[in-house]
Short mmCIF file of N, CA and C in Angstrom, two decimals:
data_model
loop_
_atom_site.label_atom_id
_atom_site.label_comp_id
_atom_site.label_asym_id
_atom_site.label_seq_id
_atom_site.Cartn_x
_atom_site.Cartn_y
_atom_site.Cartn_z
N MET X 135 -2.47 53.06 -150.63
CA MET X 135 -3.84 52.72 -150.94
C MET X 135 -4.30 53.52 -152.15
N ALA X 136 -4.97 52.88 -153.08
CA ALA X 136 -5.48 53.57 -154.27
C ALA X 136 -6.63 54.47 -153.85
N GLY X 137 -6.93 55.43 -154.69
CA GLY X 137 -8.01 56.36 -154.42
C GLY X 137 -9.35 55.67 -154.30
N VAL X 138 -10.26 56.25 -153.56
CA VAL X 138 -11.59 55.68 -153.36
C VAL X 138 -12.67 56.50 -154.04
N VAL X 139 -12.29 57.57 -154.68
CA VAL X 139 -13.27 58.46 -155.29
C VAL X 139 -13.68 57.89 -156.65
N PRO X 140 -14.98 57.61 -156.83
CA PRO X 140 -15.42 57.07 -158.12
C PRO X 140 -15.11 58.05 -159.25
N PRO X 141 -14.66 57.54 -160.38
CA PRO X 141 -14.34 58.44 -161.49
C PRO X 141 -15.59 59.12 -162.05
N VAL X 142 -15.43 60.37 -162.45
CA VAL X 142 -16.49 61.12 -163.10
C VAL X 142 -15.93 61.65 -164.41
N ASP X 143 -16.45 61.14 -165.51
CA ASP X 143 -16.01 61.53 -166.84
C ASP X 143 -16.91 62.66 -167.35
N PRO X 144 -16.36 63.86 -167.55
CA PRO X 144 -17.20 64.96 -168.04
C PRO X 144 -17.93 64.65 -169.35
N ASP X 145 -17.34 63.80 -170.19
CA ASP X 145 -17.98 63.44 -171.46
C ASP X 145 -19.20 62.55 -171.27
N ALA X 146 -19.31 61.92 -170.10
CA ALA X 146 -20.41 60.99 -169.85
C ALA X 146 -21.51 61.58 -168.97
N ILE X 147 -21.44 62.87 -168.70
CA ILE X 147 -22.45 63.51 -167.84
C ILE X 147 -23.77 63.59 -168.60
N ALA X 148 -24.81 63.03 -168.00
CA ALA X 148 -26.13 63.05 -168.62
C ALA X 148 -26.80 64.40 -168.40
N ASP X 149 -27.54 64.83 -169.39
CA ASP X 149 -28.26 66.10 -169.33
C ASP X 149 -29.75 65.80 -169.20
N SER X 150 -30.49 66.69 -168.57
CA SER X 150 -31.94 66.54 -168.46
C SER X 150 -32.54 67.92 -168.22
N PRO X 151 -33.83 68.08 -168.51
CA PRO X 151 -34.47 69.37 -168.21
C PRO X 151 -34.39 69.73 -166.73
N PHE X 152 -34.52 68.72 -165.85
CA PHE X 152 -34.42 68.98 -164.41
C PHE X 152 -33.04 69.51 -164.04
N LYS X 153 -32.01 68.88 -164.59
CA LYS X 153 -30.64 69.30 -164.29
C LYS X 153 -30.39 70.70 -164.82
N ARG X 154 -30.87 71.02 -166.00
CA ARG X 154 -30.69 72.38 -166.55
C ARG X 154 -31.38 73.41 -165.67
N ALA X 155 -32.58 73.10 -165.18
CA ALA X 155 -33.30 74.02 -164.28
C ALA X 155 -32.55 74.17 -162.96
N LEU X 156 -32.05 73.06 -162.44
CA LEU X 156 -31.28 73.10 -161.20
C LEU X 156 -30.04 73.97 -161.35
N PHE X 157 -29.32 73.83 -162.46
CA PHE X 157 -28.12 74.62 -162.70
C PHE X 157 -28.46 76.09 -162.90
N ALA X 158 -29.57 76.38 -163.57
CA ALA X 158 -29.99 77.78 -163.74
C ALA X 158 -30.28 78.40 -162.37
N PHE X 159 -30.94 77.65 -161.51
CA PHE X 159 -31.19 78.15 -160.15
C PHE X 159 -29.88 78.34 -159.40
N ALA X 160 -28.95 77.42 -159.56
CA ALA X 160 -27.69 77.45 -158.80
C ALA X 160 -26.88 78.71 -159.05
N VAL X 161 -26.92 79.28 -160.25
CA VAL X 161 -26.12 80.48 -160.54
C VAL X 161 -26.86 81.77 -160.20
N SER X 162 -28.13 81.65 -159.80
CA SER X 162 -28.89 82.84 -159.40
C SER X 162 -28.47 83.26 -157.99
N LYS X 163 -28.86 84.48 -157.58
CA LYS X 163 -28.54 84.92 -156.21
C LYS X 163 -29.14 84.00 -155.16
N PRO X 164 -30.44 83.66 -155.27
CA PRO X 164 -30.99 82.73 -154.27
C PRO X 164 -30.31 81.36 -154.31
N GLY X 165 -29.98 80.90 -155.50
CA GLY X 165 -29.32 79.60 -155.63
C GLY X 165 -27.93 79.59 -155.03
N THR X 166 -27.19 80.68 -155.23
CA THR X 166 -25.86 80.79 -154.63
C THR X 166 -25.98 80.81 -153.11
N TRP X 167 -26.96 81.54 -152.59
CA TRP X 167 -27.17 81.57 -151.14
C TRP X 167 -27.52 80.17 -150.63
N TYR X 168 -28.45 79.51 -151.31
CA TYR X 168 -28.87 78.17 -150.91
C TYR X 168 -27.69 77.20 -150.88
N SER X 169 -26.90 77.19 -151.95
CA SER X 169 -25.77 76.26 -152.03
C SER X 169 -24.69 76.58 -151.01
N SER X 170 -24.34 77.86 -150.89
CA SER X 170 -23.23 78.22 -150.01
C SER X 170 -23.61 78.23 -148.53
N GLN X 171 -24.82 78.62 -148.21
CA GLN X 171 -25.21 78.73 -146.81
C GLN X 171 -25.89 77.48 -146.25
N LEU X 172 -26.71 76.83 -147.07
CA LEU X 172 -27.40 75.63 -146.59
C LEU X 172 -26.75 74.35 -147.09
N GLY X 173 -26.56 74.27 -148.40
CA GLY X 173 -26.01 73.05 -149.00
C GLY X 173 -24.67 72.67 -148.41
N ALA X 174 -23.78 73.63 -148.28
CA ALA X 174 -22.44 73.35 -147.76
C ALA X 174 -22.49 72.86 -146.32
N ARG X 175 -23.52 73.26 -145.59
CA ARG X 175 -23.63 72.85 -144.18
C ARG X 175 -24.29 71.49 -144.02
N ILE X 176 -25.29 71.19 -144.87
CA ILE X 176 -26.01 69.93 -144.70
C ILE X 176 -25.41 68.77 -145.50
N ASP X 177 -24.66 69.08 -146.57
CA ASP X 177 -24.16 68.00 -147.42
C ASP X 177 -23.29 66.98 -146.71
N PRO X 178 -22.34 67.37 -145.85
CA PRO X 178 -21.55 66.32 -145.19
C PRO X 178 -22.44 65.32 -144.43
N TRP X 179 -23.40 65.84 -143.69
CA TRP X 179 -24.31 64.97 -142.95
C TRP X 179 -25.18 64.16 -143.90
N LEU X 180 -25.79 64.82 -144.88
CA LEU X 180 -26.70 64.17 -145.81
C LEU X 180 -26.00 63.09 -146.64
N LEU X 181 -24.82 63.40 -147.13
CA LEU X 181 -24.06 62.42 -147.92
C LEU X 181 -23.68 61.20 -147.08
N ARG X 182 -23.29 61.43 -145.85
CA ARG X 182 -22.93 60.30 -144.99
C ARG X 182 -24.17 59.48 -144.61
N ALA X 183 -25.28 60.16 -144.31
CA ALA X 183 -26.50 59.47 -143.91
C ALA X 183 -27.10 58.64 -145.03
N THR X 184 -26.94 59.08 -146.27
CA THR X 184 -27.54 58.38 -147.41
C THR X 184 -26.51 57.57 -148.20
N ARG X 185 -25.32 57.41 -147.63
CA ARG X 185 -24.22 56.68 -148.29
C ARG X 185 -23.92 57.25 -149.68
N GLY X 186 -23.96 58.58 -149.76
CA GLY X 186 -23.57 59.27 -150.98
C GLY X 186 -24.64 59.38 -152.05
N ARG X 187 -25.85 58.94 -151.76
CA ARG X 187 -26.90 58.98 -152.78
C ARG X 187 -27.57 60.35 -152.90
N TRP X 188 -27.65 61.10 -151.80
CA TRP X 188 -28.37 62.38 -151.83
C TRP X 188 -27.51 63.51 -151.27
N ASP X 189 -27.68 64.67 -151.85
CA ASP X 189 -27.05 65.90 -151.39
C ASP X 189 -28.05 67.02 -151.60
N HIS X 190 -27.65 68.24 -151.34
CA HIS X 190 -28.59 69.36 -151.47
C HIS X 190 -29.05 69.59 -152.91
N ALA X 191 -28.35 69.00 -153.87
CA ALA X 191 -28.71 69.13 -155.29
C ALA X 191 -29.41 67.86 -155.79
N PHE X 192 -29.99 67.11 -154.88
CA PHE X 192 -30.79 65.92 -155.21
C PHE X 192 -29.99 64.85 -155.94
N GLY X 193 -28.70 64.76 -155.66
CA GLY X 193 -27.87 63.73 -156.27
C GLY X 193 -27.55 63.96 -157.73
N GLN X 194 -27.73 65.20 -158.20
CA GLN X 194 -27.54 65.49 -159.62
C GLN X 194 -26.11 65.87 -160.00
N ILE X 195 -25.25 66.10 -159.00
CA ILE X 195 -23.87 66.47 -159.29
C ILE X 195 -22.93 65.59 -158.47
N PRO X 196 -21.76 65.31 -158.99
CA PRO X 196 -20.80 64.50 -158.23
C PRO X 196 -20.15 65.33 -157.13
N ILE X 197 -20.31 64.90 -155.89
CA ILE X 197 -19.77 65.64 -154.76
C ILE X 197 -18.84 64.75 -153.96
N VAL X 198 -17.70 65.33 -153.58
CA VAL X 198 -16.72 64.67 -152.73
C VAL X 198 -16.57 65.51 -151.47
N LEU X 199 -16.31 64.85 -150.35
CA LEU X 199 -16.03 65.57 -149.11
C LEU X 199 -14.53 65.71 -148.96
N LEU X 200 -14.06 66.95 -148.91
CA LEU X 200 -12.65 67.28 -148.74
C LEU X 200 -12.42 67.63 -147.28
N SER X 201 -11.50 66.91 -146.62
CA SER X 201 -11.10 67.24 -145.25
C SER X 201 -9.68 67.76 -145.30
N VAL X 202 -9.50 69.01 -144.85
CA VAL X 202 -8.21 69.68 -144.93
C VAL X 202 -8.00 70.50 -143.65
N ARG X 203 -6.75 70.59 -143.22
CA ARG X 203 -6.41 71.38 -142.03
C ARG X 203 -6.41 72.86 -142.37
N GLY X 204 -6.88 73.68 -141.45
CA GLY X 204 -6.89 75.12 -141.63
C GLY X 204 -5.49 75.68 -141.74
N ALA X 205 -5.31 76.64 -142.63
CA ALA X 205 -3.99 77.24 -142.86
C ALA X 205 -3.46 77.92 -141.61
N ARG X 206 -4.33 78.58 -140.86
CA ARG X 206 -3.91 79.28 -139.65
C ARG X 206 -4.28 78.53 -138.38
N SER X 207 -5.50 77.97 -138.36
CA SER X 207 -5.99 77.34 -137.13
C SER X 207 -5.44 75.93 -136.92
N GLY X 208 -5.16 75.23 -138.01
CA GLY X 208 -4.73 73.84 -137.89
C GLY X 208 -5.89 72.90 -137.63
N VAL X 209 -7.10 73.43 -137.53
CA VAL X 209 -8.29 72.62 -137.29
C VAL X 209 -8.74 71.99 -138.60
N GLU X 210 -9.04 70.69 -138.56
CA GLU X 210 -9.51 70.02 -139.77
C GLU X 210 -10.95 70.42 -140.06
N ARG X 211 -11.20 70.76 -141.30
CA ARG X 211 -12.53 71.15 -141.75
C ARG X 211 -12.91 70.27 -142.93
N THR X 212 -14.20 69.98 -143.04
CA THR X 212 -14.70 69.18 -144.14
C THR X 212 -15.66 70.02 -144.97
N VAL X 213 -15.43 70.02 -146.27
CA VAL X 213 -16.24 70.82 -147.18
C VAL X 213 -16.68 69.95 -148.36
N PRO X 214 -17.97 70.01 -148.74
CA PRO X 214 -18.44 69.27 -149.90
C PRO X 214 -18.14 70.06 -151.17
N LEU X 215 -17.58 69.38 -152.18
CA LEU X 215 -17.22 70.06 -153.42
C LEU X 215 -17.59 69.23 -154.63
N LEU X 216 -17.98 69.91 -155.68
CA LEU X 216 -18.20 69.26 -156.96
C LEU X 216 -16.85 68.84 -157.50
N TYR X 217 -16.79 67.67 -158.14
CA TYR X 217 -15.51 67.19 -158.67
C TYR X 217 -15.73 66.47 -159.98
N PHE X 218 -14.62 66.22 -160.66
CA PHE X 218 -14.59 65.29 -161.78
C PHE X 218 -13.21 64.67 -161.81
N SER X 219 -13.01 63.72 -162.70
CA SER X 219 -11.76 62.96 -162.73
C SER X 219 -10.94 63.28 -163.97
N ASP X 220 -9.64 63.14 -163.79
CA ASP X 220 -8.69 63.19 -164.89
C ASP X 220 -7.74 62.02 -164.63
N GLY X 221 -8.02 60.88 -165.24
CA GLY X 221 -7.31 59.67 -164.89
C GLY X 221 -7.70 59.28 -163.47
N GLN X 222 -6.70 58.96 -162.62
CA GLN X 222 -6.98 58.63 -161.22
C GLN X 222 -7.10 59.87 -160.33
N ASP X 223 -6.79 61.02 -160.89
CA ASP X 223 -6.79 62.25 -160.11
C ASP X 223 -8.18 62.87 -160.01
N VAL X 224 -8.41 63.55 -158.91
CA VAL X 224 -9.65 64.28 -158.66
C VAL X 224 -9.37 65.75 -158.94
N ILE X 225 -10.28 66.38 -159.68
CA ILE X 225 -10.12 67.79 -160.03
C ILE X 225 -11.18 68.61 -159.31
N LEU X 226 -10.72 69.66 -158.62
CA LEU X 226 -11.60 70.58 -157.89
C LEU X 226 -11.41 71.98 -158.45
N ILE X 227 -12.50 72.74 -158.49
CA ILE X 227 -12.48 74.10 -159.02
C ILE X 227 -12.76 75.07 -157.87
N ALA X 228 -11.85 76.00 -157.61
CA ALA X 228 -11.98 76.95 -156.49
C ALA X 228 -12.75 78.20 -156.95
N SER X 229 -14.00 77.99 -157.35
CA SER X 229 -14.80 79.08 -157.92
C SER X 229 -15.42 80.00 -156.89
N SER X 230 -15.73 79.48 -155.72
CA SER X 230 -16.41 80.25 -154.67
C SER X 230 -17.67 80.94 -155.20
N TYR X 231 -18.39 80.21 -156.06
CA TYR X 231 -19.66 80.71 -156.62
C TYR X 231 -19.49 82.00 -157.41
N GLY X 232 -18.29 82.24 -157.90
CA GLY X 232 -18.04 83.45 -158.69
C GLY X 232 -17.84 84.70 -157.85
N ARG X 233 -17.61 84.54 -156.56
CA ARG X 233 -17.36 85.69 -155.70
C ARG X 233 -15.93 86.20 -155.91
N ALA X 234 -15.67 87.41 -155.47
CA ALA X 234 -14.36 88.04 -155.66
C ALA X 234 -13.25 87.36 -154.87
N LYS X 235 -13.58 86.76 -153.75
CA LYS X 235 -12.57 86.13 -152.90
C LYS X 235 -12.45 84.64 -153.21
N PHE X 236 -11.24 84.13 -153.00
CA PHE X 236 -11.03 82.69 -153.11
C PHE X 236 -11.75 82.00 -151.95
N PRO X 237 -12.18 80.75 -152.14
CA PRO X 237 -12.81 80.04 -151.02
C PRO X 237 -11.76 79.70 -149.96
N ALA X 238 -12.18 79.62 -148.71
CA ALA X 238 -11.26 79.32 -147.61
C ALA X 238 -10.56 77.99 -147.82
N TRP X 239 -11.26 77.01 -148.36
CA TRP X 239 -10.63 75.70 -148.55
C TRP X 239 -9.45 75.77 -149.50
N TYR X 240 -9.46 76.71 -150.44
CA TYR X 240 -8.35 76.86 -151.38
C TYR X 240 -7.07 77.27 -150.62
N TYR X 241 -7.19 78.26 -149.73
CA TYR X 241 -6.03 78.68 -148.94
C TYR X 241 -5.54 77.53 -148.06
N ASN X 242 -6.48 76.81 -147.47
CA ASN X 242 -6.12 75.68 -146.62
C ASN X 242 -5.40 74.60 -147.41
N LEU X 243 -5.87 74.33 -148.61
CA LEU X 243 -5.25 73.32 -149.48
C LEU X 243 -3.85 73.73 -149.91
N LYS X 244 -3.66 75.02 -150.19
CA LYS X 244 -2.33 75.50 -150.58
C LYS X 244 -1.36 75.36 -149.41
N ALA X 245 -1.82 75.63 -148.19
CA ALA X 245 -0.96 75.55 -147.01
C ALA X 245 -0.76 74.10 -146.54
N ASN X 246 -1.76 73.27 -146.74
CA ASN X 246 -1.74 71.88 -146.26
C ASN X 246 -2.22 70.95 -147.38
N PRO X 247 -1.36 70.60 -148.32
CA PRO X 247 -1.80 69.82 -149.49
C PRO X 247 -2.11 68.35 -149.22
N ASP X 248 -1.76 67.84 -148.07
CA ASP X 248 -2.10 66.45 -147.74
C ASP X 248 -3.47 66.42 -147.09
N VAL X 249 -4.43 65.79 -147.79
CA VAL X 249 -5.83 65.84 -147.39
C VAL X 249 -6.45 64.45 -147.43
N ARG X 250 -7.71 64.39 -147.03
CA ARG X 250 -8.52 63.17 -147.15
C ARG X 250 -9.73 63.51 -147.99
N LEU X 251 -10.06 62.60 -148.90
CA LEU X 251 -11.29 62.71 -149.68
C LEU X 251 -12.19 61.55 -149.28
N GLU X 252 -13.49 61.85 -149.19
CA GLU X 252 -14.45 60.84 -148.77
C GLU X 252 -15.63 60.81 -149.73
N VAL X 253 -16.00 59.59 -150.11
CA VAL X 253 -17.20 59.35 -150.91
C VAL X 253 -17.81 58.05 -150.40
N ARG X 254 -19.11 58.07 -150.15
CA ARG X 254 -19.84 56.88 -149.72
C ARG X 254 -19.19 56.19 -148.53
N ARG X 255 -18.84 56.98 -147.54
CA ARG X 255 -18.26 56.50 -146.28
C ARG X 255 -16.90 55.83 -146.43
N ARG X 256 -16.26 56.00 -147.58
CA ARG X 256 -14.90 55.50 -147.77
C ARG X 256 -14.01 56.71 -147.97
N SER X 257 -12.85 56.69 -147.32
CA SER X 257 -11.95 57.82 -147.46
C SER X 257 -10.54 57.33 -147.72
N ALA X 258 -9.76 58.23 -148.30
CA ALA X 258 -8.36 57.91 -148.60
C ALA X 258 -7.57 59.21 -148.64
N PRO X 259 -6.25 59.10 -148.43
CA PRO X 259 -5.40 60.29 -148.49
C PRO X 259 -5.10 60.69 -149.94
N TYR X 260 -5.03 61.98 -150.15
CA TYR X 260 -4.70 62.56 -151.45
C TYR X 260 -3.72 63.70 -151.22
N ARG X 261 -3.03 64.08 -152.27
CA ARG X 261 -2.11 65.22 -152.22
C ARG X 261 -2.52 66.18 -153.32
N ALA X 262 -2.64 67.46 -152.96
CA ALA X 262 -3.14 68.48 -153.87
C ALA X 262 -2.02 69.35 -154.44
N GLN X 263 -2.24 69.80 -155.65
CA GLN X 263 -1.38 70.81 -156.25
C GLN X 263 -2.22 71.63 -157.22
N GLU X 264 -1.87 72.90 -157.34
CA GLU X 264 -2.59 73.77 -158.27
C GLU X 264 -2.09 73.53 -159.68
N VAL X 265 -3.01 73.54 -160.63
CA VAL X 265 -2.68 73.33 -162.03
C VAL X 265 -2.62 74.70 -162.71
N GLU X 266 -1.61 74.90 -163.54
CA GLU X 266 -1.40 76.19 -164.20
C GLU X 266 -1.37 76.04 -165.72
N GLY X 267 -1.39 77.17 -166.40
CA GLY X 267 -1.18 77.22 -167.84
C GLY X 267 -2.22 76.50 -168.67
N ALA X 268 -1.76 75.91 -169.77
CA ALA X 268 -2.65 75.24 -170.72
C ALA X 268 -3.39 74.07 -170.08
N GLU X 269 -2.74 73.38 -169.15
CA GLU X 269 -3.39 72.26 -168.46
C GLU X 269 -4.54 72.77 -167.60
N ARG X 270 -4.35 73.88 -166.93
CA ARG X 270 -5.43 74.50 -166.14
C ARG X 270 -6.60 74.85 -167.04
N ASP X 271 -6.31 75.47 -168.18
CA ASP X 271 -7.36 75.88 -169.11
C ASP X 271 -8.13 74.67 -169.64
N ARG X 272 -7.42 73.59 -169.97
CA ARG X 272 -8.06 72.37 -170.46
C ARG X 272 -9.00 71.79 -169.41
N LEU X 273 -8.53 71.72 -168.17
CA LEU X 273 -9.34 71.16 -167.10
C LEU X 273 -10.53 72.05 -166.76
N PHE X 274 -10.34 73.37 -166.84
CA PHE X 274 -11.46 74.27 -166.55
C PHE X 274 -12.55 74.11 -167.60
N GLU X 275 -12.17 73.92 -168.86
CA GLU X 275 -13.16 73.68 -169.91
C GLU X 275 -13.89 72.36 -169.66
N ARG X 276 -13.18 71.35 -169.19
CA ARG X 276 -13.82 70.07 -168.85
C ARG X 276 -14.80 70.26 -167.68
N ALA X 277 -14.43 71.11 -166.73
CA ALA X 277 -15.30 71.37 -165.59
C ALA X 277 -16.64 71.95 -166.04
N LYS X 278 -16.62 72.77 -167.05
CA LYS X 278 -17.86 73.37 -167.57
C LYS X 278 -18.80 72.31 -168.14
N GLN X 279 -18.27 71.17 -168.55
CA GLN X 279 -19.10 70.07 -169.02
C GLN X 279 -19.86 69.44 -167.85
N VAL X 280 -19.23 69.42 -166.69
CA VAL X 280 -19.85 68.85 -165.50
C VAL X 280 -20.85 69.82 -164.92
N TYR X 281 -20.49 71.09 -164.87
CA TYR X 281 -21.35 72.14 -164.30
C TYR X 281 -21.22 73.40 -165.14
N PRO X 282 -22.18 73.67 -166.02
CA PRO X 282 -22.11 74.84 -166.89
C PRO X 282 -22.05 76.17 -166.14
N GLY X 283 -22.43 76.19 -164.87
CA GLY X 283 -22.37 77.41 -164.08
C GLY X 283 -20.98 77.98 -163.94
N TYR X 284 -19.95 77.16 -164.16
CA TYR X 284 -18.58 77.67 -164.09
C TYR X 284 -18.34 78.77 -165.12
N SER X 285 -19.05 78.74 -166.22
CA SER X 285 -18.93 79.81 -167.22
C SER X 285 -19.39 81.14 -166.63
N GLU X 286 -20.49 81.11 -165.90
CA GLU X 286 -21.00 82.32 -165.25
C GLU X 286 -20.04 82.77 -164.15
N TYR X 287 -19.51 81.85 -163.38
CA TYR X 287 -18.57 82.20 -162.33
C TYR X 287 -17.31 82.83 -162.92
N GLU X 288 -16.87 82.32 -164.05
CA GLU X 288 -15.70 82.88 -164.73
C GLU X 288 -16.00 84.32 -165.19
N ARG X 289 -17.21 84.54 -165.68
CA ARG X 289 -17.61 85.89 -166.11
C ARG X 289 -17.61 86.83 -164.90
N ARG X 290 -18.16 86.38 -163.78
CA ARG X 290 -18.24 87.22 -162.58
C ARG X 290 -16.87 87.60 -162.04
N THR X 291 -15.89 86.73 -162.19
CA THR X 291 -14.57 86.99 -161.62
C THR X 291 -13.60 87.62 -162.61
N ALA X 292 -14.02 87.82 -163.84
CA ALA X 292 -13.14 88.39 -164.87
C ALA X 292 -12.59 89.73 -164.38
N GLY X 293 -11.28 89.90 -164.47
CA GLY X 293 -10.64 91.13 -164.03
C GLY X 293 -10.42 91.22 -162.54
N VAL X 294 -10.97 90.27 -161.77
CA VAL X 294 -10.82 90.28 -160.31
C VAL X 294 -9.85 89.19 -159.87
N ARG X 295 -10.09 87.98 -160.35
CA ARG X 295 -9.23 86.85 -160.02
C ARG X 295 -9.44 85.75 -161.06
N ARG X 296 -8.46 84.90 -161.19
CA ARG X 296 -8.55 83.73 -162.07
C ARG X 296 -8.95 82.55 -161.18
N ILE X 297 -9.95 81.81 -161.60
CA ILE X 297 -10.43 80.69 -160.80
C ILE X 297 -9.40 79.56 -160.82
N PRO X 298 -8.90 79.17 -159.65
CA PRO X 298 -7.90 78.10 -159.58
C PRO X 298 -8.49 76.72 -159.85
N VAL X 299 -7.66 75.87 -160.41
CA VAL X 299 -7.98 74.46 -160.62
C VAL X 299 -6.98 73.65 -159.81
N MET X 300 -7.50 72.72 -159.01
CA MET X 300 -6.66 71.90 -158.13
C MET X 300 -6.74 70.44 -158.55
N ARG X 301 -5.57 69.81 -158.62
CA ARG X 301 -5.45 68.38 -158.94
C ARG X 301 -5.08 67.65 -157.66
N LEU X 302 -5.88 66.65 -157.29
CA LEU X 302 -5.61 65.85 -156.10
C LEU X 302 -5.29 64.43 -156.56
N SER X 303 -4.10 63.98 -156.22
CA SER X 303 -3.64 62.65 -156.62
C SER X 303 -3.63 61.73 -155.41
N PRO X 304 -3.99 60.45 -155.62
CA PRO X 304 -3.94 59.51 -154.48
C PRO X 304 -2.54 59.48 -153.88
N ALA X 305 -2.51 59.53 -152.54
CA ALA X 305 -1.21 59.56 -151.83
C ALA X 305 -0.72 58.14 -151.60
#
C-alpha cells in the first residue's frame, strides 16, 4: 500500500505574522512546556476528532501520528510529530525541544523501525532509518524551513548531542 501521509514541501510553507508569533512562543520555556506536556497529550485525540484539521498549534504545522512499539516494553505508543516530505518519504526530526536527551520515540524507532503513520484517520505502514552525513544536514536545513525553531533547538544541543533526522519510507 502506498503511503497515506500528505506531502509537505518545505518550499511551499506559507508564512504569516500569526505563525511567526506561534513559533516564537513555541521555543520559549512556557511554549516548550505547553507543547511537550499538553500538546503531545491532546494532539492524538484532537487530530482524530477533527479529522486532522486542528492540533494544539491551531493547524499551523503539519503533524503526523507515529505509532511505534516501545524498545523495552513492547507496548505500542502514539506520538504526534511535526513532519515534512522528501519525495514519498516522511522526514521526522528527533529534536526533543532542544533538550539534552533524545526523545523516547527515537529510541523506540531505532529498536523497532516498522511503524504506522496516521493522518486524517488514514494509516499505513512505514519503515524508518536514521539519515547520516550530508543527506542528514540537507534534510535538517529543510526542516528549518518548516519550523524555524529547529535552529534554536540545534543551538541548545550544541556540544551535547546531534539532533537525529529520521526517514520513514512506505512499507
